[in-house]
Short mmCIF file of C-alpha atoms in Angstrom, two decimals:
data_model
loop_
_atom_site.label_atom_id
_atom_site.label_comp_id
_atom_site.label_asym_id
_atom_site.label_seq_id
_atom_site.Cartn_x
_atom_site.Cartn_y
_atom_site.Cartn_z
CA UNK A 1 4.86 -78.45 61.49
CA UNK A 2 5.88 -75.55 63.86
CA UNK A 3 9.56 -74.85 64.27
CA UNK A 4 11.05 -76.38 67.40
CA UNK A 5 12.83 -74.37 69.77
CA UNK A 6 13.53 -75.41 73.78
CA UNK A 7 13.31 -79.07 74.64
CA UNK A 8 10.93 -80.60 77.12
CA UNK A 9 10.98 -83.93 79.00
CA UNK A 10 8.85 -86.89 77.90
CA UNK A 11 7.23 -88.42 80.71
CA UNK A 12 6.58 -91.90 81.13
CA UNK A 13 4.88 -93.59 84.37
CA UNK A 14 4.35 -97.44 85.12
CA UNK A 15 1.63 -98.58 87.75
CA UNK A 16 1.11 -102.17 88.79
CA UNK A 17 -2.28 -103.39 88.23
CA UNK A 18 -4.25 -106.42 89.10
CA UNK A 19 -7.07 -108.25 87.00
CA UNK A 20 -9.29 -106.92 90.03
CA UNK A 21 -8.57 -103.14 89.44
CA UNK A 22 -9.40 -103.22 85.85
CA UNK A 23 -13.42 -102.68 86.45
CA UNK A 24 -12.77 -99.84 88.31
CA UNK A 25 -10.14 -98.32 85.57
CA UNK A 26 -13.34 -99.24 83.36
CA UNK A 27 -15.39 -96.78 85.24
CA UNK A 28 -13.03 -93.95 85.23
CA UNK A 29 -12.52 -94.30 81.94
CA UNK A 30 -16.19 -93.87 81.18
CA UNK A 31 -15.91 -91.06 83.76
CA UNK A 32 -18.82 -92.75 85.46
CA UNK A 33 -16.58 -93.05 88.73
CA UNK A 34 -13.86 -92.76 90.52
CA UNK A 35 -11.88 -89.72 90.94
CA UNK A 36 -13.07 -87.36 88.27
CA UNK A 37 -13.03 -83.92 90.43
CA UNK A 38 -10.18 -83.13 87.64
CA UNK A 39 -12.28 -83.45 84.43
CA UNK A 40 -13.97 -81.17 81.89
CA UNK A 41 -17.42 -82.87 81.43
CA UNK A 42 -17.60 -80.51 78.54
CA UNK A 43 -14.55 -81.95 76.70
CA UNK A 44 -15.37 -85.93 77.55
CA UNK A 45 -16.68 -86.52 74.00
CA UNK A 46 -13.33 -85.49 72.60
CA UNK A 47 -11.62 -88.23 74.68
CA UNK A 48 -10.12 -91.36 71.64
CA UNK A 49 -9.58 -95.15 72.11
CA UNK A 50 -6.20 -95.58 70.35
CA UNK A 51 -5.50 -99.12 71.17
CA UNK A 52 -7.69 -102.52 71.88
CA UNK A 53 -11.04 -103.40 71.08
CA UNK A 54 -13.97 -101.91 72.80
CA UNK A 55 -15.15 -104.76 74.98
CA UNK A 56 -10.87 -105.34 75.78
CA UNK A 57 -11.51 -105.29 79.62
CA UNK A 58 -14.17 -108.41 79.25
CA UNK A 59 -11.82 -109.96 77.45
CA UNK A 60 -8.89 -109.88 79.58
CA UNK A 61 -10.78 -111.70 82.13
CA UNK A 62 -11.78 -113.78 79.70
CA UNK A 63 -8.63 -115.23 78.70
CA UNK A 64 -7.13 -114.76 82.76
CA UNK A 65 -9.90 -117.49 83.12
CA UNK A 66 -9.05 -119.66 80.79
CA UNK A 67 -5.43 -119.49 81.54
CA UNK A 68 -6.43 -120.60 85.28
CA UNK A 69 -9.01 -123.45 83.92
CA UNK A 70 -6.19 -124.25 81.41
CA UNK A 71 -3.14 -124.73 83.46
CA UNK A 72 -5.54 -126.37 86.08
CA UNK A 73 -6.43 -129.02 83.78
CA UNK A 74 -2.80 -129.51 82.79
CA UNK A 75 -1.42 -130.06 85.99
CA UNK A 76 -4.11 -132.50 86.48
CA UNK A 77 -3.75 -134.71 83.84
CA UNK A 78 0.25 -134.59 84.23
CA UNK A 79 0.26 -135.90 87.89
CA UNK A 80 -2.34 -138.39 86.03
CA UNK A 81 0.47 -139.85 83.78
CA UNK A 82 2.67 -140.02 86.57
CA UNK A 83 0.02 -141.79 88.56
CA UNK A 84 0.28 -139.57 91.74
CA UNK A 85 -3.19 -140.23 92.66
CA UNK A 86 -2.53 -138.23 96.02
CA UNK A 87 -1.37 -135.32 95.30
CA UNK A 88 -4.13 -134.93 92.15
CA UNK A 89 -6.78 -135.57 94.61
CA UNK A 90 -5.74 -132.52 97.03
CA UNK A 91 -4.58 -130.31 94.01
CA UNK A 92 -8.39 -130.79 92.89
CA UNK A 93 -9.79 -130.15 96.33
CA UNK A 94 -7.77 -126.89 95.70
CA UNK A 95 -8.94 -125.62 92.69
CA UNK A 96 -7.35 -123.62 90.29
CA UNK A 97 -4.71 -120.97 91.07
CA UNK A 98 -4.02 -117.42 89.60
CA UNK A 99 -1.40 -117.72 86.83
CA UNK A 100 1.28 -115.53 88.31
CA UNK A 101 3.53 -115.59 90.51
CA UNK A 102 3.19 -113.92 93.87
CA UNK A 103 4.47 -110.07 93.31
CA UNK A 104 3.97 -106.63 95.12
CA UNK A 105 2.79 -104.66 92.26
CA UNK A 106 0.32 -106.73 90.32
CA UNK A 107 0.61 -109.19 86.95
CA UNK A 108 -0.66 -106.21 84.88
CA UNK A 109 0.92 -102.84 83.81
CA UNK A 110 -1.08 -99.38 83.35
CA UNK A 111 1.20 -96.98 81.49
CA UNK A 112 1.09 -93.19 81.22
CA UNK A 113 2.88 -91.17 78.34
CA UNK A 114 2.26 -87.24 78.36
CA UNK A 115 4.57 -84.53 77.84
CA UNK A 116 5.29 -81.12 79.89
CA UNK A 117 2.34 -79.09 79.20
CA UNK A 118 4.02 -76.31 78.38
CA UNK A 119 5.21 -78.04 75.14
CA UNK A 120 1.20 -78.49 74.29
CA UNK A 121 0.44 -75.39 74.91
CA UNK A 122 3.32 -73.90 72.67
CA UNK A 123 1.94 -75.58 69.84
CA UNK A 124 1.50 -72.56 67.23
CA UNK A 125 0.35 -74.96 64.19
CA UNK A 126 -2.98 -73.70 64.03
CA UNK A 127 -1.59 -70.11 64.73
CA UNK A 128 0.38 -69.72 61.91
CA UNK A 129 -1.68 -71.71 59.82
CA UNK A 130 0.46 -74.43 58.97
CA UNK A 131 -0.52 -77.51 57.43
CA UNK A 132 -0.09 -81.33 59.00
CA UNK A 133 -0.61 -82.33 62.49
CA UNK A 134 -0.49 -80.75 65.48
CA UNK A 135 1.76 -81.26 68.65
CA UNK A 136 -1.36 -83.51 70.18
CA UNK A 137 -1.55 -85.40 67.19
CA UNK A 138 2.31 -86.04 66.84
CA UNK A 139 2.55 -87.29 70.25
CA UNK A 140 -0.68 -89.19 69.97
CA UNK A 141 1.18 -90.66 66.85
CA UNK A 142 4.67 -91.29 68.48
CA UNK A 143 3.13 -92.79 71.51
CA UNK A 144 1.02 -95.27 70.07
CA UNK A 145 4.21 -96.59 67.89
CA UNK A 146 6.50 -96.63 71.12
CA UNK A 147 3.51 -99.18 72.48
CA UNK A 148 3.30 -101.09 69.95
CA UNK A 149 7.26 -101.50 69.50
CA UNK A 150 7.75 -102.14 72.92
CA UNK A 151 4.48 -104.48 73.75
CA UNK A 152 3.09 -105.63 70.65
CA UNK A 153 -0.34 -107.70 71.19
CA UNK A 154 0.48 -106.92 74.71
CA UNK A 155 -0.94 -103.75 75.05
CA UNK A 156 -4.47 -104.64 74.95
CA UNK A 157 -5.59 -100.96 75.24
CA UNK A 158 -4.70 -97.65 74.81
CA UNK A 159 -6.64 -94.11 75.00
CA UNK A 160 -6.33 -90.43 74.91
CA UNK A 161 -7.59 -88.21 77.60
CA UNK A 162 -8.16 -85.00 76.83
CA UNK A 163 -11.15 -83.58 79.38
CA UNK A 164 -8.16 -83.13 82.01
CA UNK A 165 -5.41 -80.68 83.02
CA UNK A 166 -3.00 -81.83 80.40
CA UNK A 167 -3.58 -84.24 77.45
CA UNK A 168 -2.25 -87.57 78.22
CA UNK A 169 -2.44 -91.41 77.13
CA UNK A 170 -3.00 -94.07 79.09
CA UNK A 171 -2.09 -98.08 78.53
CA UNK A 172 -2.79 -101.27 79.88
CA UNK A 173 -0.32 -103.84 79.02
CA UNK A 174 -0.96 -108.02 79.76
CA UNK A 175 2.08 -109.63 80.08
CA UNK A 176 1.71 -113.32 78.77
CA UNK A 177 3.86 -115.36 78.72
CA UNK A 178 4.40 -119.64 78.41
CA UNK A 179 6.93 -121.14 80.46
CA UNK A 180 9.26 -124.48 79.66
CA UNK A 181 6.13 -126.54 81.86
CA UNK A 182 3.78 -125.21 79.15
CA UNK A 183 1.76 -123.39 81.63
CA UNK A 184 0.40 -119.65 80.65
CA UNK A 185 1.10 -117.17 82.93
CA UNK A 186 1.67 -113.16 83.47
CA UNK A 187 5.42 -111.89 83.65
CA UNK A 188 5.53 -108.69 83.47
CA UNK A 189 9.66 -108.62 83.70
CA UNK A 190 9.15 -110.22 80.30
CA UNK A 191 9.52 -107.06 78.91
CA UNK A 192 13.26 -105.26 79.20
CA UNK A 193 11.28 -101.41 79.68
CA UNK A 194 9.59 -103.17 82.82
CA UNK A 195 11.60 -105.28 84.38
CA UNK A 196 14.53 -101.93 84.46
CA UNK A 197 12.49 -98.70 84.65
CA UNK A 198 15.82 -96.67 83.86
CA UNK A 199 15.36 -98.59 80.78
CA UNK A 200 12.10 -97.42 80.28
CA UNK A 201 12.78 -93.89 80.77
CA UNK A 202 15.96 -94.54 77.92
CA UNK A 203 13.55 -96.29 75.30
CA UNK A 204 10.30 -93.53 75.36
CA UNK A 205 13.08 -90.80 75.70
CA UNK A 206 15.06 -91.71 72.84
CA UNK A 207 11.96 -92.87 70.68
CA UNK A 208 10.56 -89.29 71.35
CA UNK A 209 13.92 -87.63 70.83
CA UNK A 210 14.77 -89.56 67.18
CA UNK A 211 11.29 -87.21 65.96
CA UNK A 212 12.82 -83.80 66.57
CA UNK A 213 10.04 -82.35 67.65
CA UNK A 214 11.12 -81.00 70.98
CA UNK A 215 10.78 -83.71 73.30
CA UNK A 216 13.52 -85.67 74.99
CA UNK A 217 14.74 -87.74 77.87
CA UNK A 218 13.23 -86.86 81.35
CA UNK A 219 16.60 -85.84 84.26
CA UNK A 220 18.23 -89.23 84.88
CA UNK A 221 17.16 -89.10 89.20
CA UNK A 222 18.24 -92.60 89.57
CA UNK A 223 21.24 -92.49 87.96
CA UNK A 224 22.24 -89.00 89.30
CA UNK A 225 21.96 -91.35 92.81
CA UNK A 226 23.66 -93.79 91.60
CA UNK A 227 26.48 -91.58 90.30
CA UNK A 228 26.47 -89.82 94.05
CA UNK A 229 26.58 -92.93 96.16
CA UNK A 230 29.35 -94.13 94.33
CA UNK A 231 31.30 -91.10 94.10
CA UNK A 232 30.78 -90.70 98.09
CA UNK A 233 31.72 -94.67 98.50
CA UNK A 234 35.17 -94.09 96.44
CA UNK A 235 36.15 -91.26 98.95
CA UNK A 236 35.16 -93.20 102.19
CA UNK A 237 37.32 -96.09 100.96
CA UNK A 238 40.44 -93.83 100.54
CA UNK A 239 40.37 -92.46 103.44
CA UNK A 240 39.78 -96.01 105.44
CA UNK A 241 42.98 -96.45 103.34
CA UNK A 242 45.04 -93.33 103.67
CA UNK A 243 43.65 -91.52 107.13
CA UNK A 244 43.21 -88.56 105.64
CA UNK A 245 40.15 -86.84 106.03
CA UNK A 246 38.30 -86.86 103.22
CA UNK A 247 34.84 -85.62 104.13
CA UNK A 248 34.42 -82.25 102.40
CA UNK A 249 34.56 -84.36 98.98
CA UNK A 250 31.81 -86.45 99.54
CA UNK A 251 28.67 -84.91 97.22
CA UNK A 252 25.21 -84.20 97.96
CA UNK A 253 22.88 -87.12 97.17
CA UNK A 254 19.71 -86.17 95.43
CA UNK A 255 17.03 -87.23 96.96
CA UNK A 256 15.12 -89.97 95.55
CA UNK A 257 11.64 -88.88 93.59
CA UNK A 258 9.23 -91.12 93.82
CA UNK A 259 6.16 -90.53 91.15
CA UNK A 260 2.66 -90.65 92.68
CA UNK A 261 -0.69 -91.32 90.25
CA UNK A 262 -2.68 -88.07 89.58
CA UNK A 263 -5.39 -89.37 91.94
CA UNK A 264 -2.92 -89.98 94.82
CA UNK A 265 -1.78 -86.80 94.22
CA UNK A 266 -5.03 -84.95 94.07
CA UNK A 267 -6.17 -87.11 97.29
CA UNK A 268 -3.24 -86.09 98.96
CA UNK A 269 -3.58 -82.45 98.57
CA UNK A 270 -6.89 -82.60 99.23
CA UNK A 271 -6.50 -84.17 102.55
CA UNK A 272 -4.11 -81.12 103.02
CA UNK A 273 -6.77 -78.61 102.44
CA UNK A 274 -9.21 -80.39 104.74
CA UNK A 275 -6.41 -80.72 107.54
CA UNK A 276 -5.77 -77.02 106.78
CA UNK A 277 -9.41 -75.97 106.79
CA UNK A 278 -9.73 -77.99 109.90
CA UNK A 279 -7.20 -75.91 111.70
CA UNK A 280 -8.64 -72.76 110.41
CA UNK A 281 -11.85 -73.85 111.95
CA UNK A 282 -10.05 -74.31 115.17
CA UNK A 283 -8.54 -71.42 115.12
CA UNK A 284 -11.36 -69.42 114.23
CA UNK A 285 -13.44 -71.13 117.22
CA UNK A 286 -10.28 -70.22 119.41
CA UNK A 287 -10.48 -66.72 118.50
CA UNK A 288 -14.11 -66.39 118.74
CA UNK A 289 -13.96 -68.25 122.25
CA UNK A 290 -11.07 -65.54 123.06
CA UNK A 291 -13.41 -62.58 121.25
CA UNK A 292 -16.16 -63.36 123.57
CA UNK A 293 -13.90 -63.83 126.70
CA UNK A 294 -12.65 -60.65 125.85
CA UNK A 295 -15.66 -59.10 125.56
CA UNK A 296 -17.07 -60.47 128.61
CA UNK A 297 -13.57 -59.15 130.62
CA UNK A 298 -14.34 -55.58 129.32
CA UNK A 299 -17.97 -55.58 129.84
CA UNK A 300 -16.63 -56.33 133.67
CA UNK A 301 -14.25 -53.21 133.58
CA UNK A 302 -16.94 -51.16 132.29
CA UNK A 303 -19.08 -52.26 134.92
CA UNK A 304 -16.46 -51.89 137.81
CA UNK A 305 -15.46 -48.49 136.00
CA UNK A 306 -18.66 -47.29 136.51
CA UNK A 307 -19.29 -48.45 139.56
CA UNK A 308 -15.98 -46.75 140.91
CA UNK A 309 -17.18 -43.68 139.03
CA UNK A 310 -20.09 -44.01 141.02
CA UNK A 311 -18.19 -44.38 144.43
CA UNK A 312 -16.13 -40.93 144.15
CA UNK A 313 -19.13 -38.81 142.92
CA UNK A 314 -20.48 -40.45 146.46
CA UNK A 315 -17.83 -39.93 147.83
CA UNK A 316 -17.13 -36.39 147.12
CA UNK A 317 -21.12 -35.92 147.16
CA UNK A 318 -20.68 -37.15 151.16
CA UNK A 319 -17.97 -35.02 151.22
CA UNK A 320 -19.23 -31.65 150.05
CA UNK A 321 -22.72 -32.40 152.37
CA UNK A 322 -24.74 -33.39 149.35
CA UNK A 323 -26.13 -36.38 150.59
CA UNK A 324 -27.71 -36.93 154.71
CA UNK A 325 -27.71 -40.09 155.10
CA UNK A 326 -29.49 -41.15 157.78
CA UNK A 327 -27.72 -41.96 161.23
CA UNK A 328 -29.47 -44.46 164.13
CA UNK A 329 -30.50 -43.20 167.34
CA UNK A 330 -29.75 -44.54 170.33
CA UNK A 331 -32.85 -46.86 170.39
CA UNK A 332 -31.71 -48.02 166.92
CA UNK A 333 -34.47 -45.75 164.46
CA UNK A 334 -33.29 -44.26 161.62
CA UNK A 335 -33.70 -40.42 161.09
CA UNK A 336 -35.60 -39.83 157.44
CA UNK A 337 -32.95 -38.65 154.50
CA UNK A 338 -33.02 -34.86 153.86
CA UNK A 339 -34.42 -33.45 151.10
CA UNK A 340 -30.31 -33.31 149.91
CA UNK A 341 -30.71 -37.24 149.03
CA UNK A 342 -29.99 -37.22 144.82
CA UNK A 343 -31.74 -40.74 144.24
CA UNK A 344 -32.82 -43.85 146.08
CA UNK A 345 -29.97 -45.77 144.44
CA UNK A 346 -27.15 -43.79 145.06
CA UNK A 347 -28.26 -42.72 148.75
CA UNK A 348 -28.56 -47.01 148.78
CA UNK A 349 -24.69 -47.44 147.48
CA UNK A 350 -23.69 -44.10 149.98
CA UNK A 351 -25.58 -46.64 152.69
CA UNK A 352 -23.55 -49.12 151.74
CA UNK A 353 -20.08 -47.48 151.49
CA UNK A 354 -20.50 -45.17 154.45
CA UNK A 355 -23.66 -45.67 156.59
CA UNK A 356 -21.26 -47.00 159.53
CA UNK A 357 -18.85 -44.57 159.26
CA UNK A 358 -21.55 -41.51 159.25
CA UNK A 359 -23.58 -43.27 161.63
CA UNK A 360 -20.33 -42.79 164.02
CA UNK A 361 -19.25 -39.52 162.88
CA UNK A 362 -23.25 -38.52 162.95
CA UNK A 363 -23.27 -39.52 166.65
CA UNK A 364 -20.13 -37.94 167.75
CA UNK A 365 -21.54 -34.87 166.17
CA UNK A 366 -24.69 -34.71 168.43
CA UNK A 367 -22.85 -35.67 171.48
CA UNK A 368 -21.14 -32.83 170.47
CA UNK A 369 -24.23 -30.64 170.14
CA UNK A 370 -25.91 -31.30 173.27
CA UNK A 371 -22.61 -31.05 175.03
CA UNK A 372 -22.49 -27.83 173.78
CA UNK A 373 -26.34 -26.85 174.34
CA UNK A 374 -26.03 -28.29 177.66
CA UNK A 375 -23.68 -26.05 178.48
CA UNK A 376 -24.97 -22.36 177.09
CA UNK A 377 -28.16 -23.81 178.73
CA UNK A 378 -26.58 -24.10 182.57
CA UNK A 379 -24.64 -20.83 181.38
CA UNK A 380 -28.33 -19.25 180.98
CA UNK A 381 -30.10 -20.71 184.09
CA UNK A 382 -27.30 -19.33 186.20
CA UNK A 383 -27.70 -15.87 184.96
CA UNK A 384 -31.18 -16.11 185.48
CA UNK A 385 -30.21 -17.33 189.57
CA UNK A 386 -28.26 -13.99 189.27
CA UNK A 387 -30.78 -11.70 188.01
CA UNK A 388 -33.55 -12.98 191.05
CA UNK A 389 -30.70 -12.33 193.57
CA UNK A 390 -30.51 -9.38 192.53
CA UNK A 391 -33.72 -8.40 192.08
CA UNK A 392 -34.57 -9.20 195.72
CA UNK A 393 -32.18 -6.49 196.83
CA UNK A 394 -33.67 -3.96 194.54
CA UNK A 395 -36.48 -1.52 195.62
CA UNK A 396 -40.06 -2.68 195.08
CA UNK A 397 -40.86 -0.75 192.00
CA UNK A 398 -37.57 -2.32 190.46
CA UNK A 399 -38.09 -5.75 191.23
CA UNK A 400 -41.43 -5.67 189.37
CA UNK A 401 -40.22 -4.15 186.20
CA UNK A 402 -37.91 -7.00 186.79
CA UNK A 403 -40.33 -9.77 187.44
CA UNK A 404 -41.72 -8.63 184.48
CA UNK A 405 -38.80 -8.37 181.69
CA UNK A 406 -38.10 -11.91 183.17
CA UNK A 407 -41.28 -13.39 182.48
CA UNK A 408 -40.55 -12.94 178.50
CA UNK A 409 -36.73 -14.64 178.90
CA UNK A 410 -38.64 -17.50 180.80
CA UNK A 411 -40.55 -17.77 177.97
CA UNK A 412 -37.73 -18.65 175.52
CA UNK A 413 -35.91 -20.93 178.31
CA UNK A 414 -39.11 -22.71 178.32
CA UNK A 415 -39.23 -23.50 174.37
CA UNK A 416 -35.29 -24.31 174.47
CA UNK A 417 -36.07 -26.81 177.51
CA UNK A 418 -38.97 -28.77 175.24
CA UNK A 419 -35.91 -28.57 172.41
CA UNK A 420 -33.47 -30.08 174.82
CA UNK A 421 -36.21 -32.36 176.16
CA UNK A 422 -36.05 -33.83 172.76
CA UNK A 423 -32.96 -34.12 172.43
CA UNK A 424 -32.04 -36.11 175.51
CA UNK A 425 -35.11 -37.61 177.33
CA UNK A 426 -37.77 -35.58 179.42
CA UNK A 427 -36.48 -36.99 182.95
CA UNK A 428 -34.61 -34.30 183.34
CA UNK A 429 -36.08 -31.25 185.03
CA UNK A 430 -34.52 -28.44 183.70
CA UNK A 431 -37.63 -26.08 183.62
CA UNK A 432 -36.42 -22.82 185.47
CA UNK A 433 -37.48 -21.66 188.53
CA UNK A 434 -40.07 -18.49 188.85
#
């Protein structure tokens, strides 16, 4: 046996059961359903019925049967003797009843004894090459003793599990009992370690502790409670009596542990790891929702970037004279563009941004223009008025070579009167005179 060296805590847990839930402990046991997410298929084999016969669960409901046909029939013939005809006709048109009494937690006990599995996995036995059992086996032993001692024929089964996390034993205790009536019935507080479950704790702790083998005596949460609520009670009650105040004595109490079954556990944390993988879900939706919103927003801004890039190269393209865009005449035609015009698209968008304001500008302009021609062209006819006055008082010979350098500067008043006949209307007659 290996030396013993820090002390771990025993651990006993007590279930109620009914006669209903023992088909379904049946299947877990033969891990053919249930909650077996936890086991080693690959270790199953090595699993060990310690206590009971094989067939145990058949016959538990077995003999629950015949302790309901039993008392049935006795209750019967006893209001029989007493000649209570009445009352034996409607407790026959009853039928038989369940032989317990009505109770929260079941007529049955299931049991669990394991040990920290740190203890089991300090077991150096087969390390060091020791001869005699090993820590498994000495529990395995101790346990089935402590069920037997407490339960006797009561515990009608008892196995070893050792395909899961930590190895453990499990127990299924039937309480029978025979009352002062004679009936048979299930009372579980029959037994002392049920009916107190500090007591409990005290009898597998001690039982465990008397082998020396490491084990002892779980923490004491109840009575550490116990212990607290009192203490705090003692202090209240001397200061009702004193008036002093009292309050910074008053202790912490611990707050009260309450022991769920592996499965409840397992089901509980795995409905936390669907509620968390739910949220991630959301979140991840969320974020994706926000990752294509925000890749929506910025394919906008690009867009409107680019689009107010495009603006100021029009703009400064208008601006330097790189684009003609054409203007409306007064009978509302549009001039062609010039050969300036970059592309169909951004003479459309310089349209767009400033056709008005060139059309305006573009008109002022040529008001401006013909103003201007107008008036070099009344400037010219004038000096022409001037040169045949003068020419008249001239001597023959002069006046010819007059007539004739004239005829040439008619010529070019001619082609800028078709120009300005273009420009605004041919009802004018602005041809000059010979």
């Amino acid at each position: 046996m290996s030396e013993v060296g820090q002390e771990y805590p025993v651990v006993m847990r007590m279930a109620g059961m009914w006669p209903g839930n023992i088909g379904g402990y049946e299947k877990h046991r033969a891990r053919a359903g249930g909650d077996v997410g936890q086991v080693d298929p690959t270790r199953s084999h090595l699993n060990q019925r310690l206590l009971g016969k094989a067939n145990w669960a058949q016959d538990v409901h077995d003999e629950i049967s015949e302790m309901r046909m039993e008392n049935f029939a006795d209750e019967l013939e006893k209001l029989g003797k007493r000649r209570r005809r009445g009352e034996a006709a409607r407790r026959l048109a009853e039928g038989p009843r369940d032989p317990w009494r009505a109770t929260r937690h079941g007529p049955l006990r299931e049991i669990i004894l394991t040990a920290n599995k740190k203890w089991f996995e300090d077991d150096l036995t087969g390390f060091l090459g020791e001869g005699g059992p090993n820590r498994e086996d000495q529990f395995q032993a101790l346990a089935v003793q402590w069920l037997v001692n407490e339960f006797g024929d009561d515990c009608v089964h008892a196995r070893a599990d050792r395909d899961e996390e930590a190895y453990h034993i499990h127990a299924v205790v039937v309480p029978r009992t025979k009352l002062k009536d004679g009936r048979r019935m299930l009372q579980p507080s029959k037994h002392d370690v049920i009916r107190q479950y500090e007591d409990g704790q005290d009898s597998v702790g001690a039982w465990f502790a008397a082998a020396q083998i490491g084990l002892t005596r779980g923490e004491r949460g109840k009575q550490k409670i116990r212990d607290a609520l009192d203490h705090n009670e003692k202090v209240r009650e001397t200061q009702r009596a004193t008036g002093e105040d009292l309050l910074e004595n008053l202790v912490p109490v611990p707050k009260h542990r309450r022991h769920a079954s592996p499965r409840k556990w397992r089901m509980a944390q795995e409905k936390l790891l669907a509620d968390w993988d739910i949220a991630l879900t959301e979140r991840e939706a969320a974020l994706a929702l926000g990752e294509a919103g925000l890749i929506d927003r910025t394919k906008v801004v690009d867009e409107k970037e680019a689009e107010a890039d495009t603006v100021l190269q029009v703009a400064r393209d208008v601006a330097e004279g790189r684009f003609d865009v054409p203007v409306q005449d007064e009978d509302g035609a549009e001039d062609a563009p010039s050969k300036k015009t970059s592309s169909p698209d951004r003479l459309h968008l310089a349209r767009r941004l400033f056709g008005r304001a060139l059309q305006v500008l573009g008109k002022r302009a040529q008001d401006e223009a013909k103003a201007e021609f107008s008036e070099a062209f009344d400037q010219i006819r004038a000096a022409d008025a001037e040169i045949v006055a003068v020419a008249q008082l001239l001597p023959e010979s002069a006046r010819m070579r007059v007539a004739k350098a004239r005829r040439s500067l008619t010529a070019k008043i001619m082609a800028l009167t078709r120009t300005a006949t273009g420009w605004w209307g041919a009802d004018r007659n602005d041809e000059p005179e010979n």
